Structure formats: C-alpha cells, structure tokens
C-alpha cells in the first residue's frame, strides 16, 4: 500500500519513508499532465496520416501501420529500459543506468524533470515523446523499405540514439542540461535526431524505382489525410509544448500561445511562398508550413514571448520550404521531406531560442531561473544552442548509419526492399501487408500500362501531373 493521504485542499500527500518527508502533489497539475499525455498520443497516428496522404495510394496504409506499431514497440522499450536510460537520477553526462529497469520503484518519488509531478506521471508523459520520435524518422522508408525489419530498427534506434540524446538534454545530469542548453520540448531529442535519422535512412536505402523520371512526379494522393494529420499534430502540440511546463501554470499557457501562433504564421509563410510560383493556394503547402512552424517553436516554447513566436513561424516556414530543394541538390531521395522540416526546423528553433529566450518568460512558473539569450545580453547562449544541435545531428547520423549497416548484414533484417522484387511496383501495402487503404490502387504508371484511348499525349499528362513541391 502506497503511503498517501490527502490534505484539506485535496492535494495528494506522499510520505517518503527513506527521507522522512512528505511530498505534496497538486491534483490540478497531475490532471493537466494526464491530458497532455493523451494530446501527445494522438500526434503519433497524426504523423501516420500526414505521411500517408503525401504518398501514392498503393503505399498509403503502411505509414498508418507504422505509426501504431512505433507506439507499441516504444511503449515496451520504455518500460523495459528506455525510461531508465534516459531519466534515471544516477545517470552520467551521456546516458542513464538500469536503476529503473522494468519501471522498478518508479512510483511517487519526485521526477527528475520536476518536483511538481511524481516519477510515474513523468514516465508516461515522456513515453509519448519517445514514441513519436522514431515514427518521424522511420517515415523515410516510405515506398521502398521493408516493414518487418522496421520493428527491430525502432527498438534499437530508440535505445541507442533517442535515449542518450534525451538524457543529455533533459536529465539534470546531462552535459547539455548542465551547461545551460535550452530545449523546452524537444528541438534536438525529437526533431533534429529524427530528421537526421531520416536523412541517414534515405541515403542508405538509395533512390526509389523511377527516381529522376516522370514516374515519381506525382501529387499527394489524399490531401484530406494531410489535413487530418496536421489537425492531429497541431491539436496534440498543445500537450507537447504546453505539457512540458509539467504543471498547470502561466508558463504552460504561454507555451500554448506561442505554439499556436508559430504554427499559424509558418503555414501562411509556406503557402505564400508556393503561391508566388504556381499562383495556387496549396493546402499541402499550408500544412507543411504549419508543421515547420510547430517544429521551430518547440525548443523555445517555454522561453520566448509572443512577438518572438512570429519570427519562429516566418523563419521556420521559409527556411524549411527552401530546404526541400536540398534533396535535389545533393541527390538523396527523401520522399516526405523529413530532413528539411524536422532537422532544419529544429536547427532554426534552437538558434532562435538562443537569441529570443528571456529570463522573465521562463520565470512564468515561479520556479525556473535562466540567464536568457541575446535579448537578455547572454550572448554565449547561442553557442550552447549550436553545440547541442550539432551534437544531436552528428550523433544521430553516425549511430543511425551504423545501425542500418549492422542490420543489413544480418539475414532478414535489411530495411531495403530487394531491387529484384516487385515490392515497389505493386506497393508496400500489397507486398508486405496484403491489405490496402482503398479498394482501388492504380498501378498503370509503374506497370507501363498505356492510355489507349487518350493516346501518347494523354499518357504524358498522366505521367507528369506535378510534384509535391514547386521547383525553386
């Protein structure tokens, strides 16, 4: 029986027999973090729908499948040793130990994140961050990666890449945390690490069948799925950023305000940049920009004021928009522009946090005390932001590449579809799942079926009916 009572105000009181003290937990704070946990949970299938809508219909279901599988795999990994590796209070500067293996003794003691929530609550909230991150990365296998080995990859990657980066960023013993790195909700652990892993996966898998030909010049097959995924992400991001205050307080409210503002401005910026080229109002462009704005504001959401959020949205939307052209410049096949939105957006957010972070905003919770960024005359902060960003980028890229090559030499674990197989022609849904998102899946382009009635000219139109992004 746990040693809990309730005081006159209804707050939960836990008696710590080891220290002989009573820890008080406000039930309002706990209720908000439970809600925030559910909000971040809905983001994970949101990523699946967002990715699914951007692909061809023959690969639509695999992305939705990956989102729920990633949640399940990481839920077990987090219970098994993930939480302990990231947030044990006896961690070193790089990674934790197995003190909380199997969630042993994770109960009502104050969490390493904040004394306002117990470790058990902090554990399940942080699980949602751990689950969405590999889902963001594994989207890079879209249309030419195997689903079975992706289950193994998610477990290994979460252990070797995500947990150490989360430890050095958010654990009080982590090197970035000790040196004053500011990352409120995951600019480096979530976005830079996942986007960089997606880059490594894209390079490792190589180009999809038909790369550089009209065969891959397709528009998103279901823009409604893109909007639906964006709605889930935007909605859940209030828990992602607002919940990172780990209490129902003024800082959480401020984080929600700047989150919504940056997403709005980011969506408008990307859409207008695309409009100038095609004179079309693109819903996919707006959604891409909104996500870019959300990514950019993530590290600074608990440190910056509302006017700064406009800058986060404009630069996040604009820089990520132009970064989608990097794949053509360096000739890697990132089908979903994960690197452009998440890694580049994460860098933009970390840098702007170093400039716009304010001691006064961080103090909205009445507890946090930082030196601020350039606005407060603390100019070295930008250096620490860059150091943390580059460390996350380098570590994620190198370790992801090593994981991919080790899996490649183990029979049955290579992520790459056999180029001699028909997987890319019939689609991953049919080849790996035997199930479909739709009753009808068109394969004419990949099978070389001609439009007999329309003739050659109609066939050219069928094959070259646009791409996801305008050519800048």
Short mmCIF file of C-alpha atoms in Angstrom, two decimals:
data_model
loop_
_atom_site.label_atom_id
_atom_site.label_comp_id
_atom_site.label_asym_id
_atom_site.label_seq_id
_atom_site.Cartn_x
_atom_site.Cartn_y
_atom_site.Cartn_z
CA UNK A 1 0.00 0.00 0.00
CA UNK A 2 1.47 3.36 -1.03
CA UNK A 3 1.82 5.94 1.75
CA UNK A 4 -0.60 8.58 0.51
CA UNK A 5 -3.13 10.87 2.16
CA UNK A 6 -4.99 13.99 1.08
CA UNK A 7 -4.83 17.35 2.81
CA UNK A 8 -7.63 19.85 3.36
CA UNK A 9 -7.17 21.36 -0.12
CA UNK A 10 -7.45 17.94 -1.74
CA UNK A 11 -3.80 17.72 -2.78
CA UNK A 12 -2.10 14.33 -2.74
CA UNK A 13 0.43 13.90 0.08
CA UNK A 14 3.02 11.13 -0.25
CA UNK A 15 5.14 10.11 2.72
CA UNK A 16 8.68 9.28 1.68
CA UNK A 17 9.93 6.76 4.27
CA UNK A 18 13.52 6.98 3.05
CA UNK A 19 13.77 10.72 3.63
CA UNK A 20 11.12 11.00 6.30
CA UNK A 21 9.44 13.82 4.43
CA UNK A 22 6.04 14.49 2.88
CA UNK A 23 5.83 15.34 -0.83
CA UNK A 24 2.77 17.31 -1.94
CA UNK A 25 1.37 16.90 -5.46
CA UNK A 26 -1.30 19.25 -6.75
CA UNK A 27 -4.07 17.23 -8.41
CA UNK A 28 -4.68 20.02 -10.91
CA UNK A 29 -1.12 19.69 -12.15
CA UNK A 30 -1.48 15.92 -12.42
CA UNK A 31 -4.76 16.26 -14.31
CA UNK A 32 -3.16 18.61 -16.84
CA UNK A 33 -0.21 16.28 -17.48
CA UNK A 34 -2.59 13.34 -17.94
CA UNK A 35 -4.47 15.40 -20.55
CA UNK A 36 -1.18 16.49 -22.15
CA UNK A 37 -0.12 12.84 -22.36
CA UNK A 38 -3.29 12.00 -24.27
CA UNK A 39 -2.77 15.00 -26.55
CA UNK A 40 0.75 13.88 -27.49
CA UNK A 41 -0.54 10.33 -28.01
CA UNK A 42 -2.90 11.50 -30.76
CA UNK A 43 0.06 13.08 -32.57
CA UNK A 44 1.55 9.67 -33.33
CA UNK A 45 -1.25 8.42 -35.62
CA UNK A 46 -1.37 12.03 -36.82
CA UNK A 47 2.12 11.57 -38.24
CA UNK A 48 0.93 8.37 -39.90
CA UNK A 49 -1.99 10.10 -41.63
CA UNK A 50 0.17 13.09 -42.62
CA UNK A 51 2.76 10.81 -44.22
CA UNK A 52 0.12 8.56 -45.77
CA UNK A 53 -1.60 11.41 -47.56
CA UNK A 54 1.65 12.57 -49.18
CA UNK A 55 2.38 9.20 -50.81
CA UNK A 56 0.83 7.20 -53.63
CA UNK A 57 -2.29 5.25 -52.69
CA UNK A 58 -0.53 1.88 -53.07
CA UNK A 59 1.70 2.82 -50.09
CA UNK A 60 -0.88 4.69 -48.00
CA UNK A 61 -1.68 2.05 -45.38
CA UNK A 62 1.92 1.21 -44.48
CA UNK A 63 2.52 4.64 -42.94
CA UNK A 64 -0.57 4.40 -40.75
CA UNK A 65 0.51 0.89 -39.73
CA UNK A 66 3.97 2.18 -38.82
CA UNK A 67 2.53 4.86 -36.54
CA UNK A 68 0.62 2.43 -34.32
CA UNK A 69 3.43 -0.13 -34.39
CA UNK A 70 6.00 2.50 -33.37
CA UNK A 71 3.80 3.43 -30.41
CA UNK A 72 3.54 -0.21 -29.35
CA UNK A 73 7.25 -1.04 -29.76
CA UNK A 74 8.46 2.04 -27.89
CA UNK A 75 5.90 1.53 -25.14
CA UNK A 76 7.57 -1.81 -24.39
CA UNK A 77 11.08 -0.43 -24.86
CA UNK A 78 10.32 2.45 -22.48
CA UNK A 79 9.02 0.03 -19.85
CA UNK A 80 11.93 -2.37 -20.38
CA UNK A 81 14.82 0.08 -20.07
CA UNK A 82 14.18 3.24 -22.09
CA UNK A 83 12.93 5.38 -19.21
CA UNK A 84 15.80 4.30 -17.01
CA UNK A 85 18.40 5.00 -19.71
CA UNK A 86 17.03 8.49 -20.29
CA UNK A 87 15.87 9.64 -16.86
CA UNK A 88 17.46 7.65 -14.05
CA UNK A 89 18.63 10.10 -11.39
CA UNK A 90 22.01 8.32 -11.26
CA UNK A 91 22.74 8.97 -14.93
CA UNK A 92 26.08 10.22 -16.15
CA UNK A 93 26.53 13.11 -18.57
CA UNK A 94 25.65 10.92 -21.55
CA UNK A 95 23.23 8.15 -20.57
CA UNK A 96 21.42 6.69 -17.59
CA UNK A 97 21.82 3.31 -15.94
CA UNK A 98 19.35 0.49 -15.30
CA UNK A 99 18.22 1.68 -11.89
CA UNK A 100 14.61 1.77 -13.06
CA UNK A 101 14.78 -1.34 -15.27
CA UNK A 102 11.25 -2.63 -15.86
CA UNK A 103 9.97 0.53 -14.12
CA UNK A 104 11.16 -0.91 -10.82
CA UNK A 105 10.49 1.56 -7.97
CA UNK A 106 9.10 4.17 -10.35
CA UNK A 107 6.21 5.45 -8.29
CA UNK A 108 5.58 8.60 -6.29
CA UNK A 109 9.06 9.98 -5.76
CA UNK A 110 9.60 13.40 -7.40
CA UNK A 111 10.63 13.08 -11.05
CA UNK A 112 13.97 14.28 -12.38
CA UNK A 113 12.02 16.61 -14.66
CA UNK A 114 10.19 18.49 -11.92
CA UNK A 115 9.26 18.10 -8.29
CA UNK A 116 5.69 19.08 -9.21
CA UNK A 117 4.92 15.65 -10.72
CA UNK A 118 5.76 12.15 -9.48
CA UNK A 119 8.13 9.95 -11.42
CA UNK A 120 5.33 7.65 -12.59
CA UNK A 121 3.46 10.56 -14.21
CA UNK A 122 6.64 11.93 -15.76
CA UNK A 123 7.41 8.46 -17.13
CA UNK A 124 4.20 8.04 -19.11
CA UNK A 125 4.30 11.63 -20.36
CA UNK A 126 7.85 11.27 -21.65
CA UNK A 127 6.91 7.94 -23.23
CA UNK A 128 4.84 9.83 -25.78
CA UNK A 129 7.88 11.87 -26.85
CA UNK A 130 9.94 8.69 -27.09
CA UNK A 131 7.26 7.05 -29.26
CA UNK A 132 6.68 9.85 -31.75
CA UNK A 133 10.39 10.43 -32.45
CA UNK A 134 11.22 7.12 -34.22
CA UNK A 135 7.90 7.38 -36.08
CA UNK A 136 9.05 10.70 -37.53
CA UNK A 137 12.31 9.07 -38.62
CA UNK A 138 11.03 5.75 -39.97
CA UNK A 139 8.82 7.56 -42.45
CA UNK A 140 11.96 7.71 -44.60
CA UNK A 141 11.39 4.08 -45.63
CA UNK A 142 8.25 5.22 -47.49
CA UNK A 143 7.65 3.29 -50.72
CA UNK A 144 10.93 1.36 -50.69
CA UNK A 145 11.59 -0.01 -47.20
CA UNK A 146 10.57 -3.25 -45.50
CA UNK A 147 8.09 -3.15 -42.66
CA UNK A 148 9.24 -6.20 -40.65
CA UNK A 149 12.81 -5.01 -40.01
CA UNK A 150 11.47 -1.55 -39.16
CA UNK A 151 10.10 -3.02 -35.91
CA UNK A 152 13.62 -4.08 -34.90
CA UNK A 153 15.06 -0.78 -36.07
CA UNK A 154 12.63 1.24 -33.94
CA UNK A 155 13.58 -0.67 -30.78
CA UNK A 156 17.34 -0.41 -31.39
CA UNK A 157 17.25 3.21 -32.54
CA UNK A 158 15.21 4.30 -29.53
CA UNK A 159 17.75 2.67 -27.22
CA UNK A 160 20.97 3.80 -28.88
CA UNK A 161 20.00 7.18 -30.31
CA UNK A 162 16.93 8.71 -28.66
CA UNK A 163 17.58 7.74 -25.03
CA UNK A 164 21.12 9.20 -24.83
CA UNK A 165 20.10 12.46 -26.53
CA UNK A 166 17.08 12.80 -24.22
CA UNK A 167 19.37 12.13 -21.27
CA UNK A 168 21.95 14.77 -22.11
CA UNK A 169 19.24 17.32 -22.93
CA UNK A 170 16.66 16.88 -20.15
CA UNK A 171 18.23 14.83 -17.37
CA UNK A 172 19.75 17.19 -14.76
CA UNK A 173 22.98 15.16 -15.03
CA UNK A 174 23.19 15.52 -18.82
CA UNK A 175 26.05 17.57 -20.25
CA UNK A 176 23.84 19.94 -22.28
CA UNK A 177 21.48 20.47 -19.39
CA UNK A 178 24.35 21.20 -17.00
CA UNK A 179 25.87 23.75 -19.36
CA UNK A 180 22.59 25.61 -19.70
CA UNK A 181 21.33 24.35 -23.06
CA UNK A 182 17.73 25.47 -23.55
CA UNK A 183 15.39 22.95 -25.13
CA UNK A 184 11.91 23.13 -23.68
CA UNK A 185 10.14 20.34 -25.58
CA UNK A 186 12.48 18.55 -27.97
CA UNK A 187 14.23 20.58 -30.66
CA UNK A 188 17.23 18.23 -30.54
CA UNK A 189 15.98 14.98 -28.95
CA UNK A 190 12.83 14.81 -31.08
CA UNK A 191 13.26 16.82 -34.26
CA UNK A 192 16.96 17.03 -35.08
CA UNK A 193 17.52 13.41 -34.10
CA UNK A 194 14.57 12.07 -36.12
CA UNK A 195 15.13 14.26 -39.18
CA UNK A 196 18.81 13.35 -39.28
CA UNK A 197 17.98 9.66 -38.89
CA UNK A 198 15.59 10.05 -41.84
CA UNK A 199 18.45 11.52 -43.88
CA UNK A 200 20.68 8.56 -42.99
CA UNK A 201 17.90 6.12 -43.90
CA UNK A 202 17.26 7.89 -47.22
CA UNK A 203 20.94 7.73 -48.15
CA UNK A 204 21.24 4.10 -47.06
CA UNK A 205 18.13 2.90 -48.92
CA UNK A 206 19.04 4.75 -52.08
CA UNK A 207 16.60 6.08 -54.61
CA UNK A 208 13.17 4.71 -55.32
CA UNK A 209 12.37 2.97 -58.58
CA UNK A 210 11.95 5.60 -61.27
CA UNK A 211 13.81 8.37 -59.41
CA UNK A 212 14.53 11.30 -61.72
CA UNK A 213 11.82 10.28 -64.20
CA UNK A 214 8.18 11.37 -64.58
CA UNK A 215 7.19 8.19 -62.74
CA UNK A 216 7.84 9.89 -59.39
CA UNK A 217 6.34 13.24 -60.38
CA UNK A 218 3.11 12.62 -58.51
CA UNK A 219 0.95 14.78 -56.30
CA UNK A 220 -0.09 13.66 -52.79
CA UNK A 221 -2.77 11.02 -53.27
CA UNK A 222 -5.01 12.26 -50.45
CA UNK A 223 -4.72 15.89 -49.36
CA UNK A 224 -7.54 15.31 -46.87
CA UNK A 225 -5.27 12.86 -44.99
CA UNK A 226 -2.58 15.54 -44.94
CA UNK A 227 -5.02 18.00 -43.38
CA UNK A 228 -6.28 15.38 -40.92
CA UNK A 229 -2.73 14.53 -39.88
CA UNK A 230 -1.93 18.22 -39.46
CA UNK A 231 -5.03 18.73 -37.31
CA UNK A 232 -3.97 15.83 -35.04
CA UNK A 233 -0.44 17.22 -34.82
CA UNK A 234 -1.45 20.83 -34.20
CA UNK A 235 -4.05 19.77 -31.62
CA UNK A 236 -1.60 17.44 -29.87
CA UNK A 237 1.21 20.00 -29.89
CA UNK A 238 -0.59 21.94 -27.16
CA UNK A 239 0.19 18.96 -24.92
CA UNK A 240 3.63 18.55 -26.46
CA UNK A 241 4.74 22.08 -25.62
CA UNK A 242 2.22 23.19 -23.01
CA UNK A 243 2.60 19.96 -21.06
CA UNK A 244 6.37 20.39 -20.92
CA UNK A 245 5.83 23.01 -18.21
CA UNK A 246 4.92 19.94 -16.09
CA UNK A 247 2.31 21.98 -14.25
CA UNK A 248 -0.92 23.86 -14.93
CA UNK A 249 0.59 27.32 -14.69
CA UNK A 250 1.19 30.56 -16.57
CA UNK A 251 4.23 29.14 -18.36
CA UNK A 252 2.12 26.32 -19.81
CA UNK A 253 -0.41 28.88 -21.07
CA UNK A 254 2.34 30.97 -22.66
CA UNK A 255 3.75 27.85 -24.34
CA UNK A 256 0.32 27.14 -25.84
CA UNK A 257 0.01 30.72 -27.12
CA UNK A 258 3.36 30.77 -28.90
CA UNK A 259 2.81 27.25 -30.25
CA UNK A 260 -0.44 28.19 -31.97
CA UNK A 261 0.97 31.49 -33.22
CA UNK A 262 4.13 29.97 -34.74
CA UNK A 263 2.10 27.23 -36.46
CA UNK A 264 -0.30 29.79 -37.94
CA UNK A 265 2.44 32.07 -39.24
CA UNK A 266 4.50 29.13 -40.51
CA UNK A 267 1.56 27.80 -42.51
CA UNK A 268 0.84 31.17 -44.09
CA UNK A 269 4.51 31.73 -44.92
CA UNK A 270 4.97 28.40 -46.72
CA UNK A 271 1.67 28.76 -48.58
CA UNK A 272 2.54 32.26 -49.81
CA UNK A 273 6.00 31.16 -50.94
CA UNK A 274 4.40 28.41 -53.02
CA UNK A 275 1.71 30.77 -54.33
CA UNK A 276 4.32 33.10 -55.79
CA UNK A 277 5.49 30.26 -58.04
CA UNK A 278 2.30 28.49 -59.07
CA UNK A 279 -0.46 31.02 -58.33
CA UNK A 280 -2.32 28.26 -56.48
CA UNK A 281 -3.47 28.20 -52.85
CA UNK A 282 -1.98 24.92 -51.66
CA UNK A 283 -3.48 23.19 -48.63
CA UNK A 284 -0.49 20.81 -48.60
CA UNK A 285 1.82 23.83 -48.56
CA UNK A 286 -0.09 25.37 -45.67
CA UNK A 287 0.01 22.13 -43.68
CA UNK A 288 3.73 21.67 -44.35
CA UNK A 289 4.40 25.20 -43.14
CA UNK A 290 2.27 24.75 -40.04
CA UNK A 291 4.27 21.67 -39.07
CA UNK A 292 7.52 23.54 -39.79
CA UNK A 293 6.37 26.36 -37.50
CA UNK A 294 5.49 23.86 -34.78
CA UNK A 295 8.89 22.21 -35.09
CA UNK A 296 10.70 25.56 -34.89
CA UNK A 297 8.86 26.80 -31.80
CA UNK A 298 9.27 23.53 -29.88
CA UNK A 299 12.64 24.21 -28.18
CA UNK A 300 11.76 27.81 -27.35
CA UNK A 301 8.10 27.49 -26.41
CA UNK A 302 8.74 27.82 -22.68
CA UNK A 303 11.34 30.58 -23.03
CA UNK A 304 10.10 33.15 -25.58
CA UNK A 305 7.41 35.81 -25.76
CA UNK A 306 4.59 36.06 -28.27
CA UNK A 307 6.25 38.56 -30.66
CA UNK A 308 9.22 36.21 -31.00
CA UNK A 309 6.85 33.39 -32.00
CA UNK A 310 6.05 35.29 -35.20
CA UNK A 311 9.74 35.20 -36.10
CA UNK A 312 9.89 31.48 -35.32
CA UNK A 313 6.94 30.87 -37.65
CA UNK A 314 8.19 33.01 -40.53
CA UNK A 315 11.74 31.65 -40.49
CA UNK A 316 10.62 28.09 -39.76
CA UNK A 317 8.21 28.11 -42.69
CA UNK A 318 10.55 29.90 -45.10
CA UNK A 319 13.80 28.07 -44.32
CA UNK A 320 12.14 24.64 -44.31
CA UNK A 321 10.36 25.46 -47.57
CA UNK A 322 13.62 26.18 -49.35
CA UNK A 323 15.32 23.25 -47.60
CA UNK A 324 13.03 20.88 -49.52
CA UNK A 325 15.29 21.59 -52.50
CA UNK A 326 18.35 20.13 -50.76
CA UNK A 327 17.35 16.64 -51.86
CA UNK A 328 17.67 17.71 -55.50
CA UNK A 329 20.97 19.48 -54.87
CA UNK A 330 22.57 16.53 -53.07
CA UNK A 331 20.53 13.84 -54.87
CA UNK A 332 19.14 11.85 -51.98
CA UNK A 333 15.57 10.58 -52.07
CA UNK A 334 13.69 11.89 -49.04
CA UNK A 335 10.13 11.21 -50.18
CA UNK A 336 8.48 13.04 -47.28
CA UNK A 337 10.96 15.90 -46.73
CA UNK A 338 11.53 14.77 -43.16
CA UNK A 339 15.08 16.15 -43.03
CA UNK A 340 14.01 19.52 -44.44
CA UNK A 341 11.17 20.00 -41.96
CA UNK A 342 12.47 18.39 -38.78
CA UNK A 343 16.26 18.72 -38.80
CA UNK A 344 16.37 22.13 -40.45
CA UNK A 345 13.34 23.29 -38.48
CA UNK A 346 14.95 22.02 -35.27
CA UNK A 347 18.14 23.96 -36.03
CA UNK A 348 16.13 27.11 -36.74
CA UNK A 349 14.26 26.72 -33.46
CA UNK A 350 17.37 26.07 -31.38
CA UNK A 351 19.21 29.05 -32.85
CA UNK A 352 16.26 31.41 -32.40
CA UNK A 353 15.85 30.18 -28.82
CA UNK A 354 19.42 31.27 -28.15
CA UNK A 355 18.51 34.71 -29.43
CA UNK A 356 14.99 35.27 -28.07
CA UNK A 357 14.96 33.30 -24.79
CA UNK A 358 14.03 35.54 -21.86
CA UNK A 359 14.61 35.07 -18.17
CA UNK A 360 11.23 36.69 -17.45
CA UNK A 361 9.25 34.27 -19.64
CA UNK A 362 10.97 31.20 -18.21
CA UNK A 363 10.08 32.51 -14.76
CA UNK A 364 6.34 32.43 -15.52
CA UNK A 365 6.20 29.21 -13.50
CA UNK A 366 7.67 30.94 -10.45
CA UNK A 367 10.50 28.42 -10.27
CA UNK A 368 12.70 28.37 -13.38
CA UNK A 369 15.71 30.65 -13.40
CA UNK A 370 17.79 31.01 -16.57
CA UNK A 371 20.22 33.62 -17.86
CA UNK A 372 18.25 34.10 -21.06
CA UNK A 373 19.51 34.64 -24.58
CA UNK A 374 20.64 37.60 -26.62
CA UNK A 375 17.63 39.70 -25.60
CA UNK A 376 18.91 39.48 -22.03
CA UNK A 377 22.52 40.10 -23.04
CA UNK A 378 23.56 36.47 -22.53
CA UNK A 379 25.34 36.05 -25.86
CA UNK A 380 27.11 32.76 -25.11
CA UNK A 381 23.72 31.03 -25.05
CA UNK A 382 23.69 30.82 -28.85
CA UNK A 383 26.97 28.89 -28.74
CA UNK A 384 25.48 26.28 -26.43
CA UNK A 385 22.41 26.02 -28.63
CA UNK A 386 24.60 25.35 -31.67
CA UNK A 387 26.76 22.88 -29.75
CA UNK A 388 23.71 20.89 -28.66
CA UNK A 389 22.21 20.97 -32.17
CA UNK A 390 25.40 19.84 -33.89
CA UNK A 391 25.99 17.12 -31.30
CA UNK A 392 22.48 15.78 -31.87
CA UNK A 393 22.91 15.93 -35.64
CA UNK A 394 26.30 14.19 -35.69
CA UNK A 395 25.40 11.54 -33.13
CA UNK A 396 22.09 10.64 -34.77
CA UNK A 397 23.55 10.43 -38.28
CA UNK A 398 26.55 8.30 -37.33
CA UNK A 399 24.72 5.94 -35.00
CA UNK A 400 21.74 5.53 -37.35
CA UNK A 401 24.08 4.66 -40.21
CA UNK A 402 25.88 2.08 -38.06
CA UNK A 403 22.56 0.53 -37.00
CA UNK A 404 21.42 0.32 -40.63
CA UNK A 405 24.62 -1.38 -41.83
CA UNK A 406 24.70 -3.87 -38.95
CA UNK A 407 21.09 -4.80 -39.66
CA UNK A 408 21.91 -5.05 -43.37
CA UNK A 409 24.47 -7.83 -42.86
CA UNK A 410 22.12 -9.83 -40.60
CA UNK A 411 19.94 -12.12 -42.76
CA UNK A 412 16.36 -10.93 -42.89
CA UNK A 413 16.93 -7.57 -41.19
CA UNK A 414 17.89 -5.27 -44.04
CA UNK A 415 15.48 -2.35 -44.36
CA UNK A 416 15.91 -2.12 -48.14
CA UNK A 417 13.44 -3.91 -50.39
CA UNK A 418 15.13 -6.30 -52.81
CA UNK A 419 15.55 -4.35 -56.05
CA UNK A 420 14.72 -7.53 -57.96
CA UNK A 421 11.38 -7.88 -56.17
CA UNK A 422 8.10 -6.34 -57.26
CA UNK A 423 7.59 -4.55 -53.92
CA UNK A 424 7.97 -1.03 -55.30
CA UNK A 425 5.79 -1.83 -58.31
CA UNK A 426 2.79 -3.29 -56.51
CA UNK A 427 3.33 -1.14 -53.42
CA UNK A 428 4.47 -1.89 -49.89
CA UNK A 429 0.87 -2.30 -48.73
CA UNK A 430 0.30 -5.27 -51.02
CA UNK A 431 3.81 -6.73 -50.84
CA UNK A 432 4.38 -6.57 -47.07
CA UNK A 433 0.85 -6.37 -45.68
CA UNK A 434 -1.59 -7.90 -48.15
CA UNK A 435 -4.00 -5.13 -47.16
CA UNK A 436 -4.93 -1.81 -48.72
CA UNK A 437 -6.13 1.62 -47.71
CA UNK A 438 -8.52 1.64 -50.69
CA UNK A 439 -10.47 -0.78 -52.86
CA UNK A 440 -8.75 0.63 -55.93
CA UNK A 441 -4.99 1.03 -56.25
CA UNK A 442 -3.71 2.28 -59.61
CA UNK A 443 -0.53 0.66 -60.90
CA UNK A 444 -0.64 1.80 -64.51
CA UNK A 445 2.35 4.11 -64.26
CA UNK A 446 4.65 1.54 -62.69
CA UNK A 447 3.48 -1.37 -64.85
CA UNK A 448 3.80 0.64 -68.05
CA UNK A 449 0.12 0.36 -69.00
CA UNK A 450 -0.73 2.77 -71.79
CA UNK A 451 -3.74 5.03 -72.01
CA UNK A 452 -5.01 3.58 -75.27
CA UNK A 453 -7.98 5.89 -75.66
CA UNK A 454 -6.10 9.04 -74.72
CA UNK A 455 -3.07 8.27 -76.85
CA UNK A 456 0.54 9.30 -76.33
CA UNK A 457 -0.24 12.89 -75.37
CA UNK A 458 -2.64 11.78 -72.65
CA UNK A 459 -0.05 9.31 -71.37
CA UNK A 460 2.46 12.15 -70.97
CA UNK A 461 -0.10 14.08 -68.91
CA UNK A 462 -0.75 11.02 -66.75
CA UNK A 463 2.95 10.61 -66.04
CA UNK A 464 3.92 14.21 -65.35
CA UNK A 465 0.98 15.65 -63.45
CA UNK A 466 3.02 17.61 -60.98
CA UNK A 467 5.11 17.02 -57.87
CA UNK A 468 4.72 17.74 -54.20
CA UNK A 469 6.84 20.88 -54.16
CA UNK A 470 7.35 23.58 -56.80
CA UNK A 471 10.82 23.73 -58.31
CA UNK A 472 12.56 26.70 -56.71
#
